[in-house]
CSV table of C-alpha atoms in Angstrom, one decimal:
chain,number,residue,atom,x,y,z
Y,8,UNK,CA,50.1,85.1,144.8
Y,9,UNK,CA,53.9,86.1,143.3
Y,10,UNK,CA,56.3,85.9,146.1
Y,11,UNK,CA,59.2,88.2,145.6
Y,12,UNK,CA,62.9,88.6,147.0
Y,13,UNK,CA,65.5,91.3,145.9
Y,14,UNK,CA,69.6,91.0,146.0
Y,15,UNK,CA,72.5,92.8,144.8
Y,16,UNK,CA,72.3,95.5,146.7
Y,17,UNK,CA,75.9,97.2,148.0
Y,18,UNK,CA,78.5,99.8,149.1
Y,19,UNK,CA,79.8,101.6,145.9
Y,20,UNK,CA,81.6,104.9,144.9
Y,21,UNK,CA,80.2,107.1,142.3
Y,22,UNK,CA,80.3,106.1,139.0
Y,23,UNK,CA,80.2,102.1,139.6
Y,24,UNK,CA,78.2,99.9,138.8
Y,25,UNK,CA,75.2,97.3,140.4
Y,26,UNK,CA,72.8,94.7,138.7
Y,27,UNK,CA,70.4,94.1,141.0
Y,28,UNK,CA,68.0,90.9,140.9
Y,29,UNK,CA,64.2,90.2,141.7
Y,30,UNK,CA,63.6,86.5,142.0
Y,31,UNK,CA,59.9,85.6,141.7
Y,32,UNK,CA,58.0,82.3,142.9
Y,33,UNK,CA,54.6,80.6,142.3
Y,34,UNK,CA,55.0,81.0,138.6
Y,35,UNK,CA,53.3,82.7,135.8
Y,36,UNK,CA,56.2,85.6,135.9
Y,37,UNK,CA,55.0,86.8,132.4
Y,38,UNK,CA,51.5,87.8,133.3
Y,39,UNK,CA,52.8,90.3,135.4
Y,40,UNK,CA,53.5,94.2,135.5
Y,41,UNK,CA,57.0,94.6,136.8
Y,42,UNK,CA,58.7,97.4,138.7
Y,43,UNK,CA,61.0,99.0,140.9
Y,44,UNK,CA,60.6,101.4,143.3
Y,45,UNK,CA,63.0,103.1,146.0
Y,46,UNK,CA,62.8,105.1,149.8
Y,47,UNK,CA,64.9,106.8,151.7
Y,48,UNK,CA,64.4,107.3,155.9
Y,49,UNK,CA,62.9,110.9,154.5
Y,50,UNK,CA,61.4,109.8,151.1
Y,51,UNK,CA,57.9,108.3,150.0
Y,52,UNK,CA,58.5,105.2,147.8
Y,53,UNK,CA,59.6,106.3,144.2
Y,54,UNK,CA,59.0,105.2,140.8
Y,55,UNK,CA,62.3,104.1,139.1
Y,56,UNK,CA,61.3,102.0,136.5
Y,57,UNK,CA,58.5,99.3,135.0
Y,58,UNK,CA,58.1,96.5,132.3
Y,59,UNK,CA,54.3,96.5,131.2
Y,60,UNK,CA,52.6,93.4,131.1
Y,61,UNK,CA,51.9,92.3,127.6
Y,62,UNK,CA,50.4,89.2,126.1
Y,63,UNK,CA,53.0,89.2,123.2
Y,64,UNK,CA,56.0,89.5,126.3
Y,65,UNK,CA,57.3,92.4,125.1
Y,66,UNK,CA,55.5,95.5,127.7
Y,67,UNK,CA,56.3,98.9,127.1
Y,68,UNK,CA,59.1,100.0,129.4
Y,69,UNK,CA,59.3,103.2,131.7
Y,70,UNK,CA,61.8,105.2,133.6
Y,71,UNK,CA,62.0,108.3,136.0
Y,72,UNK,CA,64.0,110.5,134.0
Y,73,UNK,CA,67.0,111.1,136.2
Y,74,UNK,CA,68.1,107.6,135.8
Y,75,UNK,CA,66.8,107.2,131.9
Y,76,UNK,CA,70.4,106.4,130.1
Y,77,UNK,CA,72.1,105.1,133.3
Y,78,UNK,CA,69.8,102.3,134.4
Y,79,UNK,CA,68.4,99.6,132.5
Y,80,UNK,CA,65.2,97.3,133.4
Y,81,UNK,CA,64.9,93.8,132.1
Y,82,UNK,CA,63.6,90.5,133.0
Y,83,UNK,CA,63.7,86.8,132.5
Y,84,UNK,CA,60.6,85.0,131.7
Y,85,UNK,CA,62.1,81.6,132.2
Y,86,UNK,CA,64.1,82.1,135.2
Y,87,UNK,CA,61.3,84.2,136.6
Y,88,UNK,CA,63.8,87.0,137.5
Y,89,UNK,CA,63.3,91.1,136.9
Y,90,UNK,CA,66.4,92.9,136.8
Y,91,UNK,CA,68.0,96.6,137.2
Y,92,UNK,CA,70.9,97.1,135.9
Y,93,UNK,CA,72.4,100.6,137.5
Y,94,UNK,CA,75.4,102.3,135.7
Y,95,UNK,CA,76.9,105.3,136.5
Y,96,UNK,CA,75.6,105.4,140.2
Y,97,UNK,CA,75.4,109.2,141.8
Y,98,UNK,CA,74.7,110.0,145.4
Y,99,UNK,CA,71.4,110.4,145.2
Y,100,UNK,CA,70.5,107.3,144.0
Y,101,UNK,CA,71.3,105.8,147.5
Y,102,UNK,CA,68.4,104.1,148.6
Y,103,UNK,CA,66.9,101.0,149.8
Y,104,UNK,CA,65.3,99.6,146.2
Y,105,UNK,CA,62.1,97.5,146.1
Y,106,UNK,CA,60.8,95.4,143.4
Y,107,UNK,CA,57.1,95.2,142.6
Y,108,UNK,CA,54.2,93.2,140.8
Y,109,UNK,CA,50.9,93.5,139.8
Y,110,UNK,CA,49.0,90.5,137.5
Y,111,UNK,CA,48.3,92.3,133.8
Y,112,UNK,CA,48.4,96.2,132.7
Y,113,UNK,CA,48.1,99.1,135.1
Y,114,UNK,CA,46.6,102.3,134.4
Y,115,UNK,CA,49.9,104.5,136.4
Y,116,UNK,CA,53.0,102.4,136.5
Y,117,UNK,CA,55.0,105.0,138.3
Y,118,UNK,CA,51.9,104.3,141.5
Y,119,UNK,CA,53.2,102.2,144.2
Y,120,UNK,CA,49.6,102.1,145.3
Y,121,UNK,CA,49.1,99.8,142.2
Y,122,UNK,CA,51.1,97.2,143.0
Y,123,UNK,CA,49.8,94.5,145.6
Y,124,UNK,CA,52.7,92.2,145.4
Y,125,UNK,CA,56.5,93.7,147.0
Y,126,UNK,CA,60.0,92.3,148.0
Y,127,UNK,CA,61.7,93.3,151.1
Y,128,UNK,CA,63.7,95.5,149.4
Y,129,UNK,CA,67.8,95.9,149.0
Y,130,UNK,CA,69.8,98.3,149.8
Y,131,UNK,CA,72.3,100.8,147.6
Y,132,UNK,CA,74.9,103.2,148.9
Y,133,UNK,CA,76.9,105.6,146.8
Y,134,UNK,CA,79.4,107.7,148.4
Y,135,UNK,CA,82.8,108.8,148.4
């Protein structure tokens, strides 16, 4: 079982910018699906974006499309770490941001319900 723990959450005004991190235990990061999800106090858990597994390490990537050409999803193989790096933050990407796994390919990466393995999520605030 992957074990997994967010950071780099914050406070920021429109426009900034956050990278935030998903460090992974227990090893074997790159035989994992990768993704991260986010939830509001009113909101169901929503799809943001995923790294496909693949035996070749280089998964297909997705992204919702309101944050396709702001954010960017990556990971680290070797330091076992999945990243987002958010640009040009609006106010309704405030949320609490949650990173997931799931051993191999899924059939629906943008279905929480797939994913057995979650951090305990950090949190993002953009305001004015």
């Amino acid at each position: 079982q992957v074990h997994l723990v967010e950071s780099g959450g914050g406070d920021v005004q429109p426009g900034a910018s956050l990278q935030l991190s998903c460090a992974a235990s227990r090893g074997y990061f790159s035989r994992y699906s990768m993704a991260w999800f986010r939830q509001t106090p009113t909101t169901n858990r929503e799809f943001v974006a995923a790294i496909a597994y693949s035996s070749d390490d280089n998964g297909k990537i997705y992204y919702e499309d309101s944050v396709k050409g702001r954010f960017i999803i990556s990971k680290d193989n070797a330091k076992e770490t999945l990243f987002l790096q958010m640009n040009t933050l609006r106010p309704e990407d405030t949320a609490t941001y949650y990173c997931a796994a799931q051993r191999y390919a899924l059939s629906d990466y943008t279905d929480p319900r797939r994913y057995p393995y979650w951090g305990q999520g950090t949190q993002v605030i953009v305001s004015s």
